[in-house]
JSON list of C-alpha atoms in Angstrom, two decimals:
[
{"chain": "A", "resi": 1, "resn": "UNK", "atom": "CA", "xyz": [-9.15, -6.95, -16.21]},
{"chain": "A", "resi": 2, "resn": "UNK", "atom": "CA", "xyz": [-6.64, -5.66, -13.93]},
{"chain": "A", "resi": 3, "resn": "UNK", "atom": "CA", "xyz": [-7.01, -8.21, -11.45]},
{"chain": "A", "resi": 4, "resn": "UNK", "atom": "CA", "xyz": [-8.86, -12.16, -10.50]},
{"chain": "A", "resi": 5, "resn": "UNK", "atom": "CA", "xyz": [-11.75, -10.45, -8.60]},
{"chain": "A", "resi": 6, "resn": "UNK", "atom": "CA", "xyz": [-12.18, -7.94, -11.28]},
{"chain": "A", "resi": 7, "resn": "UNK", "atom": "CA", "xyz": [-12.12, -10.98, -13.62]},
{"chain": "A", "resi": 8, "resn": "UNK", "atom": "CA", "xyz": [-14.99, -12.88, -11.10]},
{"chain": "A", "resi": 9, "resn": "UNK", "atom": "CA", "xyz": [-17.20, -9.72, -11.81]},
{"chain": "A", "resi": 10, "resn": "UNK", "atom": "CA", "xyz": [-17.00, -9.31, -15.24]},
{"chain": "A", "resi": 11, "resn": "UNK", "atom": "CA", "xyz": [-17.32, -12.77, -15.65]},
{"chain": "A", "resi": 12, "resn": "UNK", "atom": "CA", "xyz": [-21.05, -12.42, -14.17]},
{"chain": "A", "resi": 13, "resn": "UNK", "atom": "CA", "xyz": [-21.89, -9.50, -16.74]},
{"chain": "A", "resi": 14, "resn": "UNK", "atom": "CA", "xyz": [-20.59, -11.39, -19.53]},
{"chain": "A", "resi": 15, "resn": "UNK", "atom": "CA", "xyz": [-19.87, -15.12, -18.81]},
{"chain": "A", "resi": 16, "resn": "UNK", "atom": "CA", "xyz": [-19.37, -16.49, -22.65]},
{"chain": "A", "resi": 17, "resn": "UNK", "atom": "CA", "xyz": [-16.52, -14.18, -23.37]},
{"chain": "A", "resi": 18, "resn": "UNK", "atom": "CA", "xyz": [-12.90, -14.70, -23.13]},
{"chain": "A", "resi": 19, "resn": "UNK", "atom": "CA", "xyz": [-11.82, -12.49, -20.05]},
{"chain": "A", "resi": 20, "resn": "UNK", "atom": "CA", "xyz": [-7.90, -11.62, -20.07]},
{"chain": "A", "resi": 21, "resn": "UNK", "atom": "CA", "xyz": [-6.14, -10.49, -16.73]},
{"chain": "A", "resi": 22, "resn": "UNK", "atom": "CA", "xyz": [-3.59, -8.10, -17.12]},
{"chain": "A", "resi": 23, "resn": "UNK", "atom": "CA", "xyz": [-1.86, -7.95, -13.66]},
{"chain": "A", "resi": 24, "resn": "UNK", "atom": "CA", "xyz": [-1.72, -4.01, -14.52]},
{"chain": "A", "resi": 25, "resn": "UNK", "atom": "CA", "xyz": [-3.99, -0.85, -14.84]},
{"chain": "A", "resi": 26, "resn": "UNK", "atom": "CA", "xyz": [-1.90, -0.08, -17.98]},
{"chain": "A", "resi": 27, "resn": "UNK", "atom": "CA", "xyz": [0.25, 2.94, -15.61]},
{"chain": "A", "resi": 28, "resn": "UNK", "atom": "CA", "xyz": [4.15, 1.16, -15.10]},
{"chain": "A", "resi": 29, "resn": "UNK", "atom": "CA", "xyz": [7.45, 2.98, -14.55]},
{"chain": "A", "resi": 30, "resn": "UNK", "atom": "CA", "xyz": [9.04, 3.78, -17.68]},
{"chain": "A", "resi": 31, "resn": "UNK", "atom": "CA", "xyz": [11.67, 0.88, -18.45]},
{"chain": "A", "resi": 32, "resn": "UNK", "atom": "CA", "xyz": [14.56, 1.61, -16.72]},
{"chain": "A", "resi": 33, "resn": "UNK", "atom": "CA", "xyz": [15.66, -0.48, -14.41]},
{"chain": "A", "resi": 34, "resn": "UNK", "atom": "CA", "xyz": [15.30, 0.40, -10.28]},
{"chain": "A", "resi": 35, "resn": "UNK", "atom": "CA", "xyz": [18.45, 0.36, -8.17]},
{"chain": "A", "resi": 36, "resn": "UNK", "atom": "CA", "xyz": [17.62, -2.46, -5.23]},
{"chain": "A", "resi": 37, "resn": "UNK", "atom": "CA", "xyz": [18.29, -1.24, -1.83]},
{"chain": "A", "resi": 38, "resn": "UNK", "atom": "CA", "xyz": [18.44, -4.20, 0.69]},
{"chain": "A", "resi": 39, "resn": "UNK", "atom": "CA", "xyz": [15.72, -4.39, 3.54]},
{"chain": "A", "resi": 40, "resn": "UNK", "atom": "CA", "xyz": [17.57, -3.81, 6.36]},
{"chain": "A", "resi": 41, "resn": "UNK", "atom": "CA", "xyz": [19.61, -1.11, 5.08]},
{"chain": "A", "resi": 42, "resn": "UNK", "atom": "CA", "xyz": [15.69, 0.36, 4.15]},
{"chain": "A", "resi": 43, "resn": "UNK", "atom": "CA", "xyz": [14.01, 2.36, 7.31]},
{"chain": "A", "resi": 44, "resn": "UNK", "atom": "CA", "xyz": [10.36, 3.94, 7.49]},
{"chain": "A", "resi": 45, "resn": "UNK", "atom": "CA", "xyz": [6.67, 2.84, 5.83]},
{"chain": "A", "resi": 46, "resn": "UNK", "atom": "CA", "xyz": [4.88, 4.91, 3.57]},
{"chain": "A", "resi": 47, "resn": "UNK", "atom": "CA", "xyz": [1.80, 5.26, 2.74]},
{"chain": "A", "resi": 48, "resn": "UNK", "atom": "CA", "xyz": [0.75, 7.51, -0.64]},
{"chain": "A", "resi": 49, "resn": "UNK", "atom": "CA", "xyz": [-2.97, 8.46, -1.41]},
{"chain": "A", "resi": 50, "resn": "UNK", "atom": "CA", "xyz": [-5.74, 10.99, -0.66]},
{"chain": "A", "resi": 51, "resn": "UNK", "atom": "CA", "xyz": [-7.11, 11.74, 3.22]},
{"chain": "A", "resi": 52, "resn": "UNK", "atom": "CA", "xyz": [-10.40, 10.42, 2.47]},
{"chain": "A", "resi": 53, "resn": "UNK", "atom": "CA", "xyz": [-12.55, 8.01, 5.02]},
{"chain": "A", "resi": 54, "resn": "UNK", "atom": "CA", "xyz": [-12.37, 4.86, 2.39]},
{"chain": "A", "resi": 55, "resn": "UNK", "atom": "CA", "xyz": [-8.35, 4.90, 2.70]},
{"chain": "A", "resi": 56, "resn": "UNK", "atom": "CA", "xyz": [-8.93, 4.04, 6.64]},
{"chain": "A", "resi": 57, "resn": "UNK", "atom": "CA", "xyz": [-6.11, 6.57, 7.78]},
{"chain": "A", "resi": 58, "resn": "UNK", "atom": "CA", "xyz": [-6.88, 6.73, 11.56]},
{"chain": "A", "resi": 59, "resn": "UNK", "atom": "CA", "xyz": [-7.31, 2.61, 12.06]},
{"chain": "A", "resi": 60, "resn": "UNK", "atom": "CA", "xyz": [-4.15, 2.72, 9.98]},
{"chain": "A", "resi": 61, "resn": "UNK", "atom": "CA", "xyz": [-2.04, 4.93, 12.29]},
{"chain": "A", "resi": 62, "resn": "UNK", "atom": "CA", "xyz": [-3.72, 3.19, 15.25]},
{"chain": "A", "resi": 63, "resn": "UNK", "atom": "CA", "xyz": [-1.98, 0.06, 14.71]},
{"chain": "A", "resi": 64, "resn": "UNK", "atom": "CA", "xyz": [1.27, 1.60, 13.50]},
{"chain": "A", "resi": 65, "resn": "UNK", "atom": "CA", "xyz": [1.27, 3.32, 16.99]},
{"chain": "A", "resi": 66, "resn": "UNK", "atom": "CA", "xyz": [0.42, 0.01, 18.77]},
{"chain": "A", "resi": 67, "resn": "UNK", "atom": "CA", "xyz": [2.43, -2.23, 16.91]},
{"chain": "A", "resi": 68, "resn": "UNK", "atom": "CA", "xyz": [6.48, -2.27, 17.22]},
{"chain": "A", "resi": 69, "resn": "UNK", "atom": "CA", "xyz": [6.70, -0.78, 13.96]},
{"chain": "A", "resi": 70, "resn": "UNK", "atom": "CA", "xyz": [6.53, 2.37, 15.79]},
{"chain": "A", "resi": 71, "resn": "UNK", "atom": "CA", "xyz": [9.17, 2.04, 18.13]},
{"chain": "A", "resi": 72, "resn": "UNK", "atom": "CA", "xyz": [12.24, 2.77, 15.42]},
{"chain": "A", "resi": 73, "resn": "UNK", "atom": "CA", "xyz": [10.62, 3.74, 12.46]},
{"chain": "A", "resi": 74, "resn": "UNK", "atom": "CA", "xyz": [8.17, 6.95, 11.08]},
{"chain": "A", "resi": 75, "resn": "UNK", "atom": "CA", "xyz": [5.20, 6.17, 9.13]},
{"chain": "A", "resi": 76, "resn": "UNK", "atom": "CA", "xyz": [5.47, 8.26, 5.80]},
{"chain": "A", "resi": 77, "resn": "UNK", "atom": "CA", "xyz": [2.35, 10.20, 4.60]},
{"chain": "A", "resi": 78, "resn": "UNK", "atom": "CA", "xyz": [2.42, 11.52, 1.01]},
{"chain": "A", "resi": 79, "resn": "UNK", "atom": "CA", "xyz": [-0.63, 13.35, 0.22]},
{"chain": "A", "resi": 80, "resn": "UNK", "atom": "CA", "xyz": [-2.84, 16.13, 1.19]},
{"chain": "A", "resi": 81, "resn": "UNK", "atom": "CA", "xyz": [-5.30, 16.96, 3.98]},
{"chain": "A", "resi": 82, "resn": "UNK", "atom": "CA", "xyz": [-2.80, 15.24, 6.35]},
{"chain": "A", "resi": 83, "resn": "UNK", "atom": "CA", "xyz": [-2.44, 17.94, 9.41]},
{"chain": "A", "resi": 84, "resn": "UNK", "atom": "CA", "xyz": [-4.25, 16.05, 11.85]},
{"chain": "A", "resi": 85, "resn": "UNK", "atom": "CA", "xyz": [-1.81, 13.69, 12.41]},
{"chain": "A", "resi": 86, "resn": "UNK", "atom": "CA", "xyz": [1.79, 16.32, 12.16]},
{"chain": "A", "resi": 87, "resn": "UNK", "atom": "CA", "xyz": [2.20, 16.27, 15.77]},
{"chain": "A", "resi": 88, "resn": "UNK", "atom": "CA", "xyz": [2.42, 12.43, 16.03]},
{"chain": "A", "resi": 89, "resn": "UNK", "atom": "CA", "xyz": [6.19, 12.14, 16.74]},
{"chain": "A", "resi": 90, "resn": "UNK", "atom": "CA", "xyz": [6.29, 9.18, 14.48]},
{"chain": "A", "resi": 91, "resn": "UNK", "atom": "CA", "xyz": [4.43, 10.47, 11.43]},
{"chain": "A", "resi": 92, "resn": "UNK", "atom": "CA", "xyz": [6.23, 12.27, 8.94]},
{"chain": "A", "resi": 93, "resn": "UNK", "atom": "CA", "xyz": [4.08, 14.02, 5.92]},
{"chain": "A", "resi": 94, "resn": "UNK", "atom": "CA", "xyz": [5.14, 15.14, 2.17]},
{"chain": "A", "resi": 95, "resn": "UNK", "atom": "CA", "xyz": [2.46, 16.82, 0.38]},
{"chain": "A", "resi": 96, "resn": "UNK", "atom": "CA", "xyz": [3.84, 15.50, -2.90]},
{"chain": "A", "resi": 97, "resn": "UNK", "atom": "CA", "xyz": [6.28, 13.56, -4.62]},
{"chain": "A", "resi": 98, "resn": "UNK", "atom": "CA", "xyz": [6.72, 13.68, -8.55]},
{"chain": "A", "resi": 99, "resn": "UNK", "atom": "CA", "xyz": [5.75, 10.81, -10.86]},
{"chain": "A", "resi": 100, "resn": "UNK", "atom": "CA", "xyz": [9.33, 11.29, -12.59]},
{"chain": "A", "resi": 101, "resn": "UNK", "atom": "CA", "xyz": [10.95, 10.66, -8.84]},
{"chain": "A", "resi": 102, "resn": "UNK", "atom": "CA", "xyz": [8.13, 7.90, -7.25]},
{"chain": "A", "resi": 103, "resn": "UNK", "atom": "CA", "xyz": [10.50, 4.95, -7.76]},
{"chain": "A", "resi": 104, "resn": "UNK", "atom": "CA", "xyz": [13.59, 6.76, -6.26]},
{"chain": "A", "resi": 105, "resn": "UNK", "atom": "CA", "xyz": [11.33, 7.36, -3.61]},
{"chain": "A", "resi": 106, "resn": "UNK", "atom": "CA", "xyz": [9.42, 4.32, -2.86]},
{"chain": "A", "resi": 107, "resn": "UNK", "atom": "CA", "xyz": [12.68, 2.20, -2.68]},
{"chain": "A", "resi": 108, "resn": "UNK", "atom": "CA", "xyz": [14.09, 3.36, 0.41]},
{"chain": "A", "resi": 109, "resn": "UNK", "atom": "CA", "xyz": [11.20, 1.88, 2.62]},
{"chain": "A", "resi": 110, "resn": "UNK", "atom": "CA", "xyz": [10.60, -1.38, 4.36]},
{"chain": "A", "resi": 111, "resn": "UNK", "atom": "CA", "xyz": [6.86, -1.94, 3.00]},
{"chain": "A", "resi": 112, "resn": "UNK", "atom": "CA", "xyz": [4.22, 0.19, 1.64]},
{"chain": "A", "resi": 113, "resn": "UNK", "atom": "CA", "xyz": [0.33, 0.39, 3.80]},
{"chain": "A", "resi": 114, "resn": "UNK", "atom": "CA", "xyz": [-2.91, 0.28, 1.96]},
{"chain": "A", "resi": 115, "resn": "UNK", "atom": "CA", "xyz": [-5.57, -0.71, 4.65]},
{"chain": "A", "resi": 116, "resn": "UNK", "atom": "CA", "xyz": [-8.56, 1.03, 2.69]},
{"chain": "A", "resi": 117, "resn": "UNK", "atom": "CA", "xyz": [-11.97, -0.01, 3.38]},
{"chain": "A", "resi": 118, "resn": "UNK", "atom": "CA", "xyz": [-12.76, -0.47, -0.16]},
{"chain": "A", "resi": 119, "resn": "UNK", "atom": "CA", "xyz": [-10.03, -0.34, -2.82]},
{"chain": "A", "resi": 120, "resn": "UNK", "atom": "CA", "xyz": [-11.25, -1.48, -6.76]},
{"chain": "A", "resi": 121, "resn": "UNK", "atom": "CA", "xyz": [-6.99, -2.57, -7.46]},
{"chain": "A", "resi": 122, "resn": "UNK", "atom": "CA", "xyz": [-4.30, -0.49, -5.73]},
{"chain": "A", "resi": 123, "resn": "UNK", "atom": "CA", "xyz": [-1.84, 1.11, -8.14]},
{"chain": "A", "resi": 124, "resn": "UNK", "atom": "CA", "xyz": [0.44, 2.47, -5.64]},
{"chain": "A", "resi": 125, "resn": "UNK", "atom": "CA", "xyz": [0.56, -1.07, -4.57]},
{"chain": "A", "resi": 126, "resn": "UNK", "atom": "CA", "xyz": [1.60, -2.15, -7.71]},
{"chain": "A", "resi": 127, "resn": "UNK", "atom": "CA", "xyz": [4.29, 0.38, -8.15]},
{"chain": "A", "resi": 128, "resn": "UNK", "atom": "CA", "xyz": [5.75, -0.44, -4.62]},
{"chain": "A", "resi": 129, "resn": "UNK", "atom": "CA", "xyz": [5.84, -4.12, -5.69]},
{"chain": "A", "resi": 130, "resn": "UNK", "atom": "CA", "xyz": [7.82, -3.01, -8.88]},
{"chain": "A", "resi": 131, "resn": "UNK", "atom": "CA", "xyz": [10.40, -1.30, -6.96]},
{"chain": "A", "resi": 132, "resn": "UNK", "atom": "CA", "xyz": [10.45, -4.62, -4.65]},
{"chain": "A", "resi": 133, "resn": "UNK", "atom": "CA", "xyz": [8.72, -2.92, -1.88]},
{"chain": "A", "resi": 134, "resn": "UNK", "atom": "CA", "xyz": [6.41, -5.13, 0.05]},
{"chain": "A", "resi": 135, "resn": "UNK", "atom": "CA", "xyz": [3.02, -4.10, 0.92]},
{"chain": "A", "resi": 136, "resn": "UNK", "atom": "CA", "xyz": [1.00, -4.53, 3.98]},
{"chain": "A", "resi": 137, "resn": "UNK", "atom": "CA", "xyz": [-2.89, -3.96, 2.72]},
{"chain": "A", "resi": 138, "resn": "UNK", "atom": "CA", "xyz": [-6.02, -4.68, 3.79]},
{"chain": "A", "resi": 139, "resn": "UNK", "atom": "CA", "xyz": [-7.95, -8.15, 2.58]},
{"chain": "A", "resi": 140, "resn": "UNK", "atom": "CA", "xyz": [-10.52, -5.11, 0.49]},
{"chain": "A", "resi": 141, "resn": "UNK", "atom": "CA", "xyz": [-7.94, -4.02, -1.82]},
{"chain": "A", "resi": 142, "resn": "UNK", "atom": "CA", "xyz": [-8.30, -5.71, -5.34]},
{"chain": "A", "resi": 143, "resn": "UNK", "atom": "CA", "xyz": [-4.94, -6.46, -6.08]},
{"chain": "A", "resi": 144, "resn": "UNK", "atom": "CA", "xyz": [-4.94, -9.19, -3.09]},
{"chain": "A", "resi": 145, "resn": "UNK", "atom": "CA", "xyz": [-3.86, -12.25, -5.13]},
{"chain": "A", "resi": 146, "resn": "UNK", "atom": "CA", "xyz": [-3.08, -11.23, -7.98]},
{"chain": "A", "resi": 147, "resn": "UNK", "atom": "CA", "xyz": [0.10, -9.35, -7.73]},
{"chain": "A", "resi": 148, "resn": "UNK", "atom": "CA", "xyz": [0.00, -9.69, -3.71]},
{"chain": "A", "resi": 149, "resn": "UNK", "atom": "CA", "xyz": [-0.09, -12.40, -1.39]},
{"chain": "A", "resi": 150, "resn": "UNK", "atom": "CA", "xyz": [-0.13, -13.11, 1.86]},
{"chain": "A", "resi": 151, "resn": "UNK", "atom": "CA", "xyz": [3.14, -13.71, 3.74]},
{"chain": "A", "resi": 152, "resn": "UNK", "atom": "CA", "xyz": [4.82, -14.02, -0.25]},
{"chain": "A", "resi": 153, "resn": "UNK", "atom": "CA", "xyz": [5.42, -9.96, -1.02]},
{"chain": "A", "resi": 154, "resn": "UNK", "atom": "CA", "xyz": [3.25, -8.59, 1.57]},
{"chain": "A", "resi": 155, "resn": "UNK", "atom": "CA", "xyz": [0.89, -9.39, 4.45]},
{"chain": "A", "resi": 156, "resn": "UNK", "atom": "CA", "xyz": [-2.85, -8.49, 4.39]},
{"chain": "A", "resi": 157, "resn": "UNK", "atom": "CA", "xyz": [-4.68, -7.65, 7.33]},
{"chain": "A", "resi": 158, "resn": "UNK", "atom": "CA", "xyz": [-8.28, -8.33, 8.16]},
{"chain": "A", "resi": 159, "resn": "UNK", "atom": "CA", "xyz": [-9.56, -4.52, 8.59]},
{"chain": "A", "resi": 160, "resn": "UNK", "atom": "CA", "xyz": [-12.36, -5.69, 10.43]},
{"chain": "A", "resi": 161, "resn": "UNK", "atom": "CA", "xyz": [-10.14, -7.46, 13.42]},
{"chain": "A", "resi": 162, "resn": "UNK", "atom": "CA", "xyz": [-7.39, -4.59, 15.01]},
{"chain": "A", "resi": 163, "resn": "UNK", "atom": "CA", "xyz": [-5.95, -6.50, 17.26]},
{"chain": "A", "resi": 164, "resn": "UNK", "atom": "CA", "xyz": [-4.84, -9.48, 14.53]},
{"chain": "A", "resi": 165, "resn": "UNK", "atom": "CA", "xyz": [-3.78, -6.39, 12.67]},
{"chain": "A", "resi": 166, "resn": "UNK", "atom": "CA", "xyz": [-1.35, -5.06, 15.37]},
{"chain": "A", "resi": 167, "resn": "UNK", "atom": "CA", "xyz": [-0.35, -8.52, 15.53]},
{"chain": "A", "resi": 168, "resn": "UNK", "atom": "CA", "xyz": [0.39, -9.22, 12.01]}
]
């Protein structure tokens, strides 16, 4: 299993068998090594995925906007479907980035957002965490302790509570 709650649910399909978790979906960066860029030199968060209602783009944008975040930094969106939100002055969108070039590009920022409403692991999570980007994701995403934790390489935020959201 990739993950400890993936583990929990295969565990009540199959309970007798030994139940290994990998801390991976099996997808890394190839082995080189990624150049470390400190965190204050870093500007910006990012978030990569589709425009689809489970990845909880508007509540995520809300509390960019109403946090401080927003005050010196863009929030990065890398995907498609994404016009909606071009004339925010502090959203910036790429359609695309390149597998070959993802760790060259995920470096430069100060943490990565997942806040979906429903999220089985989070491999762009787990990429960001390889090129020591922290992650700020929502307590649904499956890869909350067991590659993330709270206030260790990331935060996670209560989707269901905005206001501790914009606070955290």
């Amino acid at each position: 299993c990739a993950g400890f709650k993936h583990k929990k649910y295969v565990n009540t399909l199959c309970n007798n068998k030994k139940i290994i978790v990998t801390k991976t979906v099996g997808l890394p960066f190839e082995s080189r090594k990624i150049d470390k860029i400190p965190i204050l030199d870093r500007k910006d968060y990012v978030f990569i995925g589709r425009n689809s209602p489970e990845k909880n783009i508007d509540f995520m944008i809300d509390v960019f906007h109403k946090s401080d975040l927003s005050k010196h930094n863009k929030l990065i969106l890398v995907g498609d479907k994404f016009e909606k939100y071009q004339d925010y002055d502090f959203v910036k969108i790429y359609e695309y980035v390149s597998r070959n070039s993802m760790a060259d590009f995920l470096k430069n920022f100060k943490a990565l957002f997942l806040f979906s409403t429903s999220e089985p692991y989070g491999l762009v999570v787990e990429e960001a965490l390889r090129c020591n980007v922290p992650a700020i994701v929502s307590n649904r995403c499956g890869i909350v302790d067991t590659l993330l934790y709270d206030r260790y390489n990331g935060i996670v935020l209560d989707i269901e509570d905005k206001k501790e959201s914009i606070n955290k």
